[in-house]
Short mmCIF file of C-alpha atoms in Angstrom, two decimals:
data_model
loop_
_atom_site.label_atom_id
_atom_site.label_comp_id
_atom_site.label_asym_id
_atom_site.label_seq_id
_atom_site.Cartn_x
_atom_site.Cartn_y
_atom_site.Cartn_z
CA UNK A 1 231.86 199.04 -3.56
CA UNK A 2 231.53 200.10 -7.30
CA UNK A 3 228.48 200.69 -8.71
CA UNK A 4 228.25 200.60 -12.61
CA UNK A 5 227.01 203.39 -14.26
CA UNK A 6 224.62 203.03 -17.16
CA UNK A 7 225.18 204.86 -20.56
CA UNK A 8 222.51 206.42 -22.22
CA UNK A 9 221.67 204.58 -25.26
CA UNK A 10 221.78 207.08 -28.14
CA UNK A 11 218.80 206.57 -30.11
CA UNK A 12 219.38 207.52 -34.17
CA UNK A 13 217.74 210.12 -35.48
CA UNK A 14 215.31 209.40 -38.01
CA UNK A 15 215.46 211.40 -41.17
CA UNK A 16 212.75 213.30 -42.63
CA UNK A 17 213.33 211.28 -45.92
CA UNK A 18 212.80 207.43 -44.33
CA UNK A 19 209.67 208.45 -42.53
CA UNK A 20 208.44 209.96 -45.61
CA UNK A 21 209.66 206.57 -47.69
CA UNK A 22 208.27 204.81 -44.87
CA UNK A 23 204.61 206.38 -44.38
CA UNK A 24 204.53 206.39 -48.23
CA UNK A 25 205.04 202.50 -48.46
CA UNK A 26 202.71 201.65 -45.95
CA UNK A 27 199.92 203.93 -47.26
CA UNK A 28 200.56 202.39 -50.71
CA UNK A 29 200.13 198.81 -49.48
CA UNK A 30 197.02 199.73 -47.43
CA UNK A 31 195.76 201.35 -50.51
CA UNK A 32 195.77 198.28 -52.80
CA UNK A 33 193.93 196.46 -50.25
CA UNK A 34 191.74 199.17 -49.75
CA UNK A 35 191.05 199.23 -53.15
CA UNK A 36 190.50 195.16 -53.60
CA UNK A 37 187.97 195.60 -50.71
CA UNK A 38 185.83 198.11 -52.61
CA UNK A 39 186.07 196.15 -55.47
CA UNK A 40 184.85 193.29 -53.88
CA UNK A 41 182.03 195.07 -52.08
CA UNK A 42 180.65 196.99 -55.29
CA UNK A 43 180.39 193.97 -56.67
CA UNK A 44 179.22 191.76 -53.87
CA UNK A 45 176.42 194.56 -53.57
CA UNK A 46 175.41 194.85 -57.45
CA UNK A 47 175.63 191.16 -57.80
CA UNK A 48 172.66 190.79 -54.96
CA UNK A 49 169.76 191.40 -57.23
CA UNK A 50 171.07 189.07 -60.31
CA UNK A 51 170.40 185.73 -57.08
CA UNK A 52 167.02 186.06 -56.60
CA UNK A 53 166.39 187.23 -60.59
CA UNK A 54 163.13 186.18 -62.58
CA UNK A 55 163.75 182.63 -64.86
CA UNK A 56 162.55 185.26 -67.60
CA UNK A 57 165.54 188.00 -67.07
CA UNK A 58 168.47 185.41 -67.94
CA UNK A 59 169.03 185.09 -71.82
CA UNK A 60 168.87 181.31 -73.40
CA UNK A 61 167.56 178.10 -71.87
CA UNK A 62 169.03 179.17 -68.12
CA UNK A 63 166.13 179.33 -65.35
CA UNK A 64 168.44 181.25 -62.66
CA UNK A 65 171.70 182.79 -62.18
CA UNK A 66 173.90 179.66 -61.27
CA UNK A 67 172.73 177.92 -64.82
CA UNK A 68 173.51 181.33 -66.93
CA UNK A 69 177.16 181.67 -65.23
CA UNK A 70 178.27 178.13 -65.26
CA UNK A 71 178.93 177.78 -69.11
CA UNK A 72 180.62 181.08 -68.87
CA UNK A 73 182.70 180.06 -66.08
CA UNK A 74 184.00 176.74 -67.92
CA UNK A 75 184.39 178.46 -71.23
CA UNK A 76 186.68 180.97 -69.01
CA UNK A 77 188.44 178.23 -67.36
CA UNK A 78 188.52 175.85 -70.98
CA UNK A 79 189.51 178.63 -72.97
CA UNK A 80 192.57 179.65 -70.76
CA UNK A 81 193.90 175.89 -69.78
CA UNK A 82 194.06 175.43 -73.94
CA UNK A 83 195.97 178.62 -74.30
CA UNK A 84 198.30 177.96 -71.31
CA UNK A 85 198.69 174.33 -72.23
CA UNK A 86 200.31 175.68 -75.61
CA UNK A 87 202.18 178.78 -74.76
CA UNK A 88 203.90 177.40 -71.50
CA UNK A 89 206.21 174.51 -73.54
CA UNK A 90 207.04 177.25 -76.34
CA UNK A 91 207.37 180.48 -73.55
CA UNK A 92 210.02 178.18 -71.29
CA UNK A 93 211.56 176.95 -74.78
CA UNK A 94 212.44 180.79 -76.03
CA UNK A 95 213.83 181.45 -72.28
CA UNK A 96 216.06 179.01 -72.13
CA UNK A 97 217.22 179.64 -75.66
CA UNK A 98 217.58 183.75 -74.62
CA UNK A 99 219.21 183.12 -72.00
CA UNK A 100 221.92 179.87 -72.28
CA UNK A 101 221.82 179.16 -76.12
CA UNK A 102 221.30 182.74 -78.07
CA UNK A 103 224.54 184.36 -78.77
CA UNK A 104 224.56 187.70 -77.17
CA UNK A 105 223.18 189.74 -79.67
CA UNK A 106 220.97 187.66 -80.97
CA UNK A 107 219.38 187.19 -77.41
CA UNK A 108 218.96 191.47 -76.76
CA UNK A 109 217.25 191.41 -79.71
CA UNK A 110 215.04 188.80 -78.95
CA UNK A 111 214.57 189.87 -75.52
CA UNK A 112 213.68 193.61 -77.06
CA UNK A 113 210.90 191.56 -79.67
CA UNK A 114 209.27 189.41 -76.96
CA UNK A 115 208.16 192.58 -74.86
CA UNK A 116 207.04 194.23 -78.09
CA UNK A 117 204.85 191.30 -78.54
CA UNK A 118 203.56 191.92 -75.20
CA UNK A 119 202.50 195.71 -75.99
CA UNK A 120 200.40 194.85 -79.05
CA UNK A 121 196.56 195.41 -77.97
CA UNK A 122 194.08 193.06 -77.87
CA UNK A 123 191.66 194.34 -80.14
CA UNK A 124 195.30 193.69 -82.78
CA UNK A 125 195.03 190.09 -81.66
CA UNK A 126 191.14 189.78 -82.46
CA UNK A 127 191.77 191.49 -86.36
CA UNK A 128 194.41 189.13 -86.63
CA UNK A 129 192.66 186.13 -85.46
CA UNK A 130 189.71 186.88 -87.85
CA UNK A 131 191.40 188.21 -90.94
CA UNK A 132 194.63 185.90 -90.53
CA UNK A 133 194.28 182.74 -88.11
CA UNK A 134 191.21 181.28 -89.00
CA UNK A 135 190.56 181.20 -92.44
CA UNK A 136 194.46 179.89 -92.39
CA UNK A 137 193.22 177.12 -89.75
CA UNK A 138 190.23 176.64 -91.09
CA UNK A 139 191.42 173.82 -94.20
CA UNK A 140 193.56 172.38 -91.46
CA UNK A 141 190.52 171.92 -88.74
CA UNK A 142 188.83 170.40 -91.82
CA UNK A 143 191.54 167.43 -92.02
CA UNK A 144 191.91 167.16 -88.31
CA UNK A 145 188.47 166.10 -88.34
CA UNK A 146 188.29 163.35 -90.66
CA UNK A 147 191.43 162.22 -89.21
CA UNK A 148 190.67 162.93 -86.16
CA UNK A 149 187.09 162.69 -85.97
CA UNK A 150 187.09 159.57 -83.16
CA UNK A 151 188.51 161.16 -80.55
CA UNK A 152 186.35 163.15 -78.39
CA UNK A 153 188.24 167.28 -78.53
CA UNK A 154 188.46 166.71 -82.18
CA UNK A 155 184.46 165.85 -83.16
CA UNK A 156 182.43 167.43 -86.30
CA UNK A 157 180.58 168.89 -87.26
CA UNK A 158 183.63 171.27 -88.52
CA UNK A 159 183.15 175.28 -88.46
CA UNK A 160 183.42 176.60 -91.91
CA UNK A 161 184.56 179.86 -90.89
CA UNK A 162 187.69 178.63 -88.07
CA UNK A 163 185.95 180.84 -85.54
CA UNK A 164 186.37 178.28 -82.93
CA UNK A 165 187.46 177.09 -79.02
CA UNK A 166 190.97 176.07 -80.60
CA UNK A 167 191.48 179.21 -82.54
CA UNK A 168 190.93 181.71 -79.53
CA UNK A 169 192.89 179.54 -77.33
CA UNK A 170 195.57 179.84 -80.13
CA UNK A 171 195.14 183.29 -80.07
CA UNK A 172 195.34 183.58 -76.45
CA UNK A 173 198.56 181.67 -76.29
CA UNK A 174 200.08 184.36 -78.11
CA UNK A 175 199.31 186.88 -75.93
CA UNK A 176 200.14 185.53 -72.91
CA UNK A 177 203.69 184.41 -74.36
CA UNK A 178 205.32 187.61 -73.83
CA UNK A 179 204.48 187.52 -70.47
CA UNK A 180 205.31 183.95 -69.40
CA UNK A 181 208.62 184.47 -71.62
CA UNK A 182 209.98 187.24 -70.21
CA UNK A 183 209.47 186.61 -66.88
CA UNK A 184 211.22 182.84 -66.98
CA UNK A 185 213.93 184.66 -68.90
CA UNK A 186 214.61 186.59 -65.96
CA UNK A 187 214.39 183.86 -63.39
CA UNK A 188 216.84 181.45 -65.59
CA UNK A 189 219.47 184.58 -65.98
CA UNK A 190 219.22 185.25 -62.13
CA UNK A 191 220.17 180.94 -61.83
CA UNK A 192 223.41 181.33 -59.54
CA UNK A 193 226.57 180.87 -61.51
CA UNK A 194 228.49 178.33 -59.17
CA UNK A 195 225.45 175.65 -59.66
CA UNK A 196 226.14 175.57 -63.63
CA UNK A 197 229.76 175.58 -63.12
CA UNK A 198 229.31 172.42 -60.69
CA UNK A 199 226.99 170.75 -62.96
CA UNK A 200 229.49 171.14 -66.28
CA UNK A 201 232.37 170.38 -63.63
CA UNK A 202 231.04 166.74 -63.10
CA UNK A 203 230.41 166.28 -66.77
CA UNK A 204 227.14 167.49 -67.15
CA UNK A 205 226.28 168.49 -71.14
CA UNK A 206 224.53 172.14 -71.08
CA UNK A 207 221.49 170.41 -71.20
CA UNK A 208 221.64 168.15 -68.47
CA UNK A 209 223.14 171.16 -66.29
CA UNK A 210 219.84 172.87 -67.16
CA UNK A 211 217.97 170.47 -66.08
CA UNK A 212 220.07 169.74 -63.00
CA UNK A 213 220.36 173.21 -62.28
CA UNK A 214 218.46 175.71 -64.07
CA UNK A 215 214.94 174.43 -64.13
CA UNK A 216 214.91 173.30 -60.34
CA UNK A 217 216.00 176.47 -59.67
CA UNK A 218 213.28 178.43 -61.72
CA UNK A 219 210.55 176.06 -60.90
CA UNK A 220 208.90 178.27 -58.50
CA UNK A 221 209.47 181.49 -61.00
CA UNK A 222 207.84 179.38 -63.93
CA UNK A 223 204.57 178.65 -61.76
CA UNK A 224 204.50 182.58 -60.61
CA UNK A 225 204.66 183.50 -64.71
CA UNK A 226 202.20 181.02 -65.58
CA UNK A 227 199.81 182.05 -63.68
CA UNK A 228 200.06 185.68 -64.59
CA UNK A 229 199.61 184.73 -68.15
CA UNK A 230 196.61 182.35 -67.11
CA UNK A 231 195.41 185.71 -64.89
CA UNK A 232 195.66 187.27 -68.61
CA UNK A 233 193.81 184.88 -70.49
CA UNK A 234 190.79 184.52 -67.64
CA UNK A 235 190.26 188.55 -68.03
CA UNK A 236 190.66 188.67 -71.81
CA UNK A 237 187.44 190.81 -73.28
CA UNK A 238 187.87 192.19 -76.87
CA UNK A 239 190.00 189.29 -78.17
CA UNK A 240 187.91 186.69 -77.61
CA UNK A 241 184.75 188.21 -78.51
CA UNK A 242 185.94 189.39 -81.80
CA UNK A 243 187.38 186.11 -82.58
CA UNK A 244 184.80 183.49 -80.99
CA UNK A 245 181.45 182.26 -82.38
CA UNK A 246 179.72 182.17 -79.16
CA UNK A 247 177.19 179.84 -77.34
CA UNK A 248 175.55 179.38 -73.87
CA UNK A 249 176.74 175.79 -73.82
CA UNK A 250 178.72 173.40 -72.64
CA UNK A 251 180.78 172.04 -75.39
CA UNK A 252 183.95 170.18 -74.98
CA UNK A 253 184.91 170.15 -78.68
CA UNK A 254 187.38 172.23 -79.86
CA UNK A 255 186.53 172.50 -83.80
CA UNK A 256 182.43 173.22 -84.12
CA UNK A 257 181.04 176.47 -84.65
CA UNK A 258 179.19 176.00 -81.38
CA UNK A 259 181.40 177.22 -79.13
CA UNK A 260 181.32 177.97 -74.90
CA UNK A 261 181.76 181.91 -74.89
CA UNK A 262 183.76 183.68 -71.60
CA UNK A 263 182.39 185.91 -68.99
CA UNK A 264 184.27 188.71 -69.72
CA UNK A 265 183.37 188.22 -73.33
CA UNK A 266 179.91 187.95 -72.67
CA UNK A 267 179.98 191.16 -70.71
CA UNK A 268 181.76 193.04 -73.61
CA UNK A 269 179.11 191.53 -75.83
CA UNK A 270 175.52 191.96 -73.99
CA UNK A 271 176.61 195.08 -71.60
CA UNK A 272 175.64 198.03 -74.27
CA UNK A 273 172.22 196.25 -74.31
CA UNK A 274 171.53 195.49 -70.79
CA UNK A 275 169.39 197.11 -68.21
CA UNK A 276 168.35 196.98 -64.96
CA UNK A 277 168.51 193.50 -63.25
CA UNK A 278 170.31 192.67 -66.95
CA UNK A 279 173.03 194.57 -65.57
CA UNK A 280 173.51 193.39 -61.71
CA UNK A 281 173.55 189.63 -63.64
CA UNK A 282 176.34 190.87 -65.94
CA UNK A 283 178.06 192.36 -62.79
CA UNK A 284 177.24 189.17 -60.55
CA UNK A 285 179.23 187.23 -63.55
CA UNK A 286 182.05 189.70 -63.34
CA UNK A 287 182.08 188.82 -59.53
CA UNK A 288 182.38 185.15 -60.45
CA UNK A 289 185.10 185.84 -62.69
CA UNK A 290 186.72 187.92 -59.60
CA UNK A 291 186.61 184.82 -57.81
CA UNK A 292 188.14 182.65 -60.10
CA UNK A 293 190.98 184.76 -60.52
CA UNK A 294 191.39 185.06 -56.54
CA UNK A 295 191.36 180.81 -56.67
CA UNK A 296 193.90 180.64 -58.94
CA UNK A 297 196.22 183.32 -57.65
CA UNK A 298 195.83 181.33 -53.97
CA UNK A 299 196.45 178.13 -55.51
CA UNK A 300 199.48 179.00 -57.60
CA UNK A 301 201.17 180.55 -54.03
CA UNK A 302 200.31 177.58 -52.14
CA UNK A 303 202.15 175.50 -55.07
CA UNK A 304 204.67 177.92 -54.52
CA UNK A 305 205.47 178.12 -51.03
CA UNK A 306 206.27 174.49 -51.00
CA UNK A 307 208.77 174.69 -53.86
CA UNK A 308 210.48 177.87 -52.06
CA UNK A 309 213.72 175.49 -51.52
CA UNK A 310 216.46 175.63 -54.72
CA UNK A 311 214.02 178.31 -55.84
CA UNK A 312 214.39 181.52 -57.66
CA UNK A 313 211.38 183.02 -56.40
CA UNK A 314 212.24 183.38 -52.64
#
């Protein structure tokens, strides 16, 4: 009777360098948590104070915290819906152009001038959105008005200085282009080759292959970009408070020189100023706007984990 003999089972031995890599990864992802926790806590903490606040400690007609931060929370949201509503179109427009239209050259180049764009500082966009955009805008917003003036968005009284909810979404547009741009150029480019081939192979022109092909396949990858940019435009400061005239209100039209201001605008504004519980109700905003920004980024992965199929951003 034979009797089988077991083998040791030679175990590899782990280099110094992967359990360095390894230790150093895992520390690095417990660290950004880490730090999103204390974050959160600071301003969970500081924001405690700004709830049970005195009517008299919140500026304007507000009698408590929830009726100071709700304008500022839909001038946030407003603000960055206009911008995105403009700059998605034009950002998925250049991307496609980059990267199945542009001739070679012409396409580096471009490539090397949209992430230029998205260097410029802020406080660039504001000067050129007060010294440049709006007094250009301004005749224009004049026109739109009378020939617009029945539809609800477009409503007088005009602003005679172009400072207004159209201008800094305008302006915000621009900055998030870069961003939306590049990041669609690089999902479109990564579209695999044999799908376009198979598309032009049945007949397809180069823009029905795109659509076919290319877009389906950098659906997923356009939600992820647009929601960076719209994470860009929610936390703008300097921007729009150099370019917006602002108000504590409510206000739906895009073209008066009342205008709903942001919270991170509002901070930039009122924080040099502020003291005491003015401070823990400027922080308890800032916790709002924290929270808005977690909401979206939750939303856009749920929207994106059920277009993971044909998708470039598995």
């Amino acid at each position: 009777m034979t009797t089988a003999v077991e083998r040791p089972t030679l175990k590899a031995k782990e280099r110094p360098g992967d359990r360095i890599f390894s230790t150093s990864t895992i520390v690095s992802g417990s660290l950004i948590l880490a730090i999103l926790a204390a974050v959160a806590v600071f301003l969970l903490v500081q924001s405690l104070p700004a709830f049970v606040a005195d009517p008299e400690k919140f500026k304007g007609d507000a009698t408590n915290f929830w009726q100071y931060v709700g304008p500022l929370a839909f001038g946030t949201l407003w603000s960055a819906f206009l911008a995105l509503l403009m700059a998605v179109p034009i950002a998925i427009g250049i991307a496609l152009f980059i990267s199945h239209y542009a001739p070679r050259k012409l396409a580096q180049g471009l490539g090397y001038l949209i992430d230029l764009l998205a260097a410029v500082p802020s406080v660039v966009f504001g000067l050129w959105g007060i010294g440049v955009l709006a007094p250009l805008v301004q005749p224009f917003y004049t026109n739109l008005v009378e020939w617009f003036g029945w539809f609800p968005l477009f409503a007088g009284p005009v602003s005679g200085t172009g400072r207004t909810t159209l201008t800094v979404a305008i302006v915000l547009a621009v900055m998030v282009l870069p961003i939306i741009t590049a990041l669609s150029r690089e999902i479109f480019l990564q579209t695999p080759v044999l799908y376009e081939e198979a598309s032009l192979a049945l007949g397809a022109t180069r823009w029905e292959m795109i659509t076919m092909a290319v877009l389906p396949f950098g659906r997923a990858g356009i939600i992820s970009a647009s929601m960076l940019g719209l994470g860009r435009a929610l936390g703008e400061t300097m921007a729009v408070a150099m370019v917006l005239s602002p108000s504590r209100d409510v206000i739906f039209q895009l073209l008066t020189s009342q205008n709903p201001t942001t919270i991170a605008a509002n901070i930039a504004l009122n924080f040099p100023e502020a003291n005491g519980v003015g401070v823990n109700i400027l922080l308890a905003t800032g916790l709002i706007l924290f929270v808005i920004t977690l909401v979206v980024n939750m939303i856009a992965r749920v929207i994106i984990n059920r277009r993971k199929a044909f998708s470039g951003a598995n």
